[in-house]
């Protein structure tokens, strides 16, 4: 067996080789890649507490509460910049009042995001990042920032 070089085939080399071969077949066949209609389900979150556009909110709010299932990134920011948030957790029971009625009906879950003591007389905007449909093959999903509301402290 002189003159034959045998390289070990690893899973990575095999995978890369298959990707290259698949790409060449698609490119040569004239096939167009497209995203399926509809895309992934959009995650709907609603700011429950404080109520969107609330004023006179205490600076020691403690948590921001959302209705909906958490699967992403929540952002609270003032005109100066983002607020350091804690990890999402279960919402307190009972929920603090007043709170906003969720957009969806039925048994809607709630979750809380801890916030530090906030600055007085400041408007805070609350948003979250969701993964939504995008028609940009090969990526058929893309992150989108959704404004959940704002509130102003005392």
mmCIF file of C-alpha atoms in Angstrom:
data_model
loop_
_atom_site.group_PDB
_atom_site.id
_atom_site.type_symbol
_atom_site.label_atom_id
_atom_site.label_comp_id
_atom_site.label_asym_id
_atom_site.label_seq_id
_atom_site.Cartn_x
_atom_site.Cartn_y
_atom_site.Cartn_z
ATOM 1 C CA UNK A 1 0.000 0.000 0.000
ATOM 2 C CA UNK A 2 2.662 2.453 -0.938
ATOM 3 C CA UNK A 3 1.659 5.850 -2.270
ATOM 4 C CA UNK A 4 -1.803 5.867 -0.707
ATOM 5 C CA UNK A 5 -2.416 8.353 2.074
ATOM 6 C CA UNK A 6 -5.274 7.359 4.322
ATOM 7 C CA UNK A 7 -6.671 10.133 6.495
ATOM 8 C CA UNK A 8 -9.008 9.249 9.328
ATOM 9 C CA UNK A 9 -12.558 10.358 8.529
ATOM 10 C CA UNK A 10 -13.957 12.260 11.447
ATOM 11 C CA UNK A 11 -17.563 13.252 11.917
ATOM 12 C CA UNK A 12 -16.628 16.914 11.353
ATOM 13 C CA UNK A 13 -14.908 16.203 8.022
ATOM 14 C CA UNK A 14 -17.796 14.049 6.909
ATOM 15 C CA UNK A 15 -20.335 16.733 7.857
ATOM 16 C CA UNK A 16 -18.379 19.487 6.072
ATOM 17 C CA UNK A 17 -18.046 17.282 3.016
ATOM 18 C CA UNK A 18 -21.775 16.594 2.960
ATOM 19 C CA UNK A 19 -22.536 20.305 3.298
ATOM 20 C CA UNK A 20 -20.253 21.157 0.387
ATOM 21 C CA UNK A 21 -21.793 18.413 -1.744
ATOM 22 C CA UNK A 22 -25.348 19.514 -0.911
ATOM 23 C CA UNK A 23 -24.498 23.132 -1.675
ATOM 24 C CA UNK A 24 -22.993 22.158 -5.027
ATOM 25 C CA UNK A 25 -26.038 20.076 -5.944
ATOM 26 C CA UNK A 26 -28.416 22.922 -5.110
ATOM 27 C CA UNK A 27 -26.295 25.480 -6.956
ATOM 28 C CA UNK A 28 -26.028 23.256 -10.040
ATOM 29 C CA UNK A 29 -29.677 22.200 -10.071
ATOM 30 C CA UNK A 30 -31.037 25.745 -10.225
ATOM 31 C CA UNK A 31 -33.252 25.000 -7.215
ATOM 32 C CA UNK A 32 -34.280 28.018 -5.181
ATOM 33 C CA UNK A 33 -34.449 27.811 -1.409
ATOM 34 C CA UNK A 34 -37.445 29.547 0.128
ATOM 35 C CA UNK A 35 -38.906 29.864 3.581
ATOM 36 C CA UNK A 36 -42.165 28.102 4.458
ATOM 37 C CA UNK A 37 -45.239 30.307 4.595
ATOM 38 C CA UNK A 38 -46.272 31.521 8.015
ATOM 39 C CA UNK A 39 -42.981 30.971 9.831
ATOM 40 C CA UNK A 40 -42.690 30.388 13.566
ATOM 41 C CA UNK A 41 -45.377 31.359 16.028
ATOM 42 C CA UNK A 42 -44.864 34.872 17.331
ATOM 43 C CA UNK A 43 -44.497 35.122 21.098
ATOM 44 C CA UNK A 44 -46.955 37.654 22.484
ATOM 45 C CA UNK A 45 -45.994 39.283 25.760
ATOM 46 C CA UNK A 46 -47.896 42.060 27.479
ATOM 47 C CA UNK A 47 -46.614 44.423 30.135
ATOM 48 C CA UNK A 48 -48.921 43.715 33.073
ATOM 49 C CA UNK A 49 -47.281 45.666 35.907
ATOM 50 C CA UNK A 50 -46.838 48.517 35.972
ATOM 51 C CA UNK A 51 -49.668 49.209 33.545
ATOM 52 C CA UNK A 52 -48.338 50.609 30.245
ATOM 53 C CA UNK A 53 -48.126 54.425 30.321
ATOM 54 C CA UNK A 54 -48.555 54.474 34.112
ATOM 55 C CA UNK A 55 -47.337 57.568 35.937
ATOM 56 C CA UNK A 56 -46.419 58.067 39.583
ATOM 57 C CA UNK A 57 -44.873 54.569 39.756
ATOM 58 C CA UNK A 58 -42.791 54.068 42.936
ATOM 59 C CA UNK A 59 -39.013 53.972 42.438
ATOM 60 C CA UNK A 60 -38.854 50.814 44.592
ATOM 61 C CA UNK A 61 -41.100 48.933 42.147
ATOM 62 C CA UNK A 62 -39.048 45.731 42.616
ATOM 63 C CA UNK A 63 -40.303 43.828 39.540
ATOM 64 C CA UNK A 64 -41.736 44.357 36.102
ATOM 65 C CA UNK A 65 -44.397 41.742 35.349
ATOM 66 C CA UNK A 66 -45.392 40.352 31.943
ATOM 67 C CA UNK A 67 -48.257 38.138 30.857
ATOM 68 C CA UNK A 68 -47.281 35.425 28.406
ATOM 69 C CA UNK A 69 -44.629 32.726 28.225
ATOM 70 C CA UNK A 70 -41.061 33.995 28.542
ATOM 71 C CA UNK A 71 -38.647 32.828 25.831
ATOM 72 C CA UNK A 72 -36.341 35.686 25.070
ATOM 73 C CA UNK A 73 -34.806 38.931 26.179
ATOM 74 C CA UNK A 74 -36.509 41.685 28.166
ATOM 75 C CA UNK A 75 -35.126 45.220 28.184
ATOM 76 C CA UNK A 76 -35.968 48.130 30.495
ATOM 77 C CA UNK A 77 -34.238 51.403 29.762
ATOM 78 C CA UNK A 78 -34.236 55.015 30.814
ATOM 79 C CA UNK A 79 -33.085 57.969 28.710
ATOM 80 C CA UNK A 80 -29.617 57.360 30.219
ATOM 81 C CA UNK A 81 -29.420 53.706 29.129
ATOM 82 C CA UNK A 82 -30.413 50.143 30.031
ATOM 83 C CA UNK A 83 -31.373 49.109 33.553
ATOM 84 C CA UNK A 84 -29.601 46.090 35.080
ATOM 85 C CA UNK A 85 -32.246 43.382 35.369
ATOM 86 C CA UNK A 86 -32.386 40.197 37.377
ATOM 87 C CA UNK A 87 -33.219 36.789 35.948
ATOM 88 C CA UNK A 88 -36.869 36.175 35.050
ATOM 89 C CA UNK A 89 -38.782 34.409 37.774
ATOM 90 C CA UNK A 90 -42.330 33.469 38.710
ATOM 91 C CA UNK A 91 -44.658 36.406 39.233
ATOM 92 C CA UNK A 92 -45.725 37.071 42.808
ATOM 93 C CA UNK A 93 -49.117 35.781 43.888
ATOM 94 C CA UNK A 94 -51.326 37.665 44.202
ATOM 95 C CA UNK A 95 -50.210 40.042 41.447
ATOM 96 C CA UNK A 96 -49.603 43.622 42.565
ATOM 97 C CA UNK A 97 -52.397 46.015 41.664
ATOM 98 C CA UNK A 98 -53.312 47.619 39.464
ATOM 99 C CA UNK A 99 -52.195 45.363 36.626
ATOM 100 C CA UNK A 100 -53.151 45.279 32.954
ATOM 101 C CA UNK A 101 -55.461 42.621 31.581
ATOM 102 C CA UNK A 102 -53.562 40.251 29.264
ATOM 103 C CA UNK A 103 -54.122 40.432 25.501
ATOM 104 C CA UNK A 104 -54.938 36.706 25.356
ATOM 105 C CA UNK A 105 -57.868 35.134 27.133
ATOM 106 C CA UNK A 106 -57.811 32.029 29.262
ATOM 107 C CA UNK A 107 -55.152 30.814 31.657
ATOM 108 C CA UNK A 108 -52.254 33.128 30.766
ATOM 109 C CA UNK A 109 -48.936 32.652 32.595
ATOM 110 C CA UNK A 110 -47.181 35.583 34.251
ATOM 111 C CA UNK A 111 -43.484 36.092 34.940
ATOM 112 C CA UNK A 112 -41.540 38.772 36.751
ATOM 113 C CA UNK A 113 -38.225 40.447 36.003
ATOM 114 C CA UNK A 114 -36.525 41.975 39.066
ATOM 115 C CA UNK A 115 -35.475 45.627 38.727
ATOM 116 C CA UNK A 116 -33.281 47.692 41.066
ATOM 117 C CA UNK A 117 -34.421 50.915 42.695
ATOM 118 C CA UNK A 118 -35.194 53.259 39.815
ATOM 119 C CA UNK A 119 -34.501 56.972 39.404
ATOM 120 C CA UNK A 120 -37.275 59.416 40.351
ATOM 121 C CA UNK A 121 -39.240 61.394 37.736
ATOM 122 C CA UNK A 122 -37.929 59.208 34.898
ATOM 123 C CA UNK A 123 -39.722 57.549 32.013
ATOM 124 C CA UNK A 124 -38.696 53.937 31.380
ATOM 125 C CA UNK A 125 -39.415 52.017 28.182
ATOM 126 C CA UNK A 126 -39.977 48.284 28.319
ATOM 127 C CA UNK A 127 -39.376 46.016 25.329
ATOM 128 C CA UNK A 128 -38.654 42.408 24.514
ATOM 129 C CA UNK A 129 -36.997 40.523 21.678
ATOM 130 C CA UNK A 130 -39.022 37.894 19.880
ATOM 131 C CA UNK A 131 -38.128 35.547 17.066
ATOM 132 C CA UNK A 132 -40.395 36.134 14.109
ATOM 133 C CA UNK A 133 -40.648 35.040 10.506
ATOM 134 C CA UNK A 134 -38.168 36.341 7.946
ATOM 135 C CA UNK A 135 -37.999 35.478 4.277
ATOM 136 C CA UNK A 136 -34.232 35.542 4.017
ATOM 137 C CA UNK A 137 -33.109 31.972 3.239
ATOM 138 C CA UNK A 138 -31.404 30.079 4.627
ATOM 139 C CA UNK A 139 -32.532 31.918 7.756
ATOM 140 C CA UNK A 140 -36.308 31.887 7.913
ATOM 141 C CA UNK A 141 -36.450 33.555 11.324
ATOM 142 C CA UNK A 142 -35.094 36.820 12.673
ATOM 143 C CA UNK A 143 -35.123 38.638 16.007
ATOM 144 C CA UNK A 144 -37.409 41.644 16.315
ATOM 145 C CA UNK A 145 -37.666 44.115 19.187
ATOM 146 C CA UNK A 146 -41.224 44.789 20.347
ATOM 147 C CA UNK A 147 -42.151 47.792 22.461
ATOM 148 C CA UNK A 148 -44.247 46.590 25.414
ATOM 149 C CA UNK A 149 -44.917 50.036 26.873
ATOM 150 C CA UNK A 150 -43.473 52.622 29.199
ATOM 151 C CA UNK A 151 -43.996 54.010 32.684
ATOM 152 C CA UNK A 152 -42.849 57.068 34.638
ATOM 153 C CA UNK A 153 -41.642 57.044 38.237
ATOM 154 C CA UNK A 154 -42.579 59.560 40.974
#
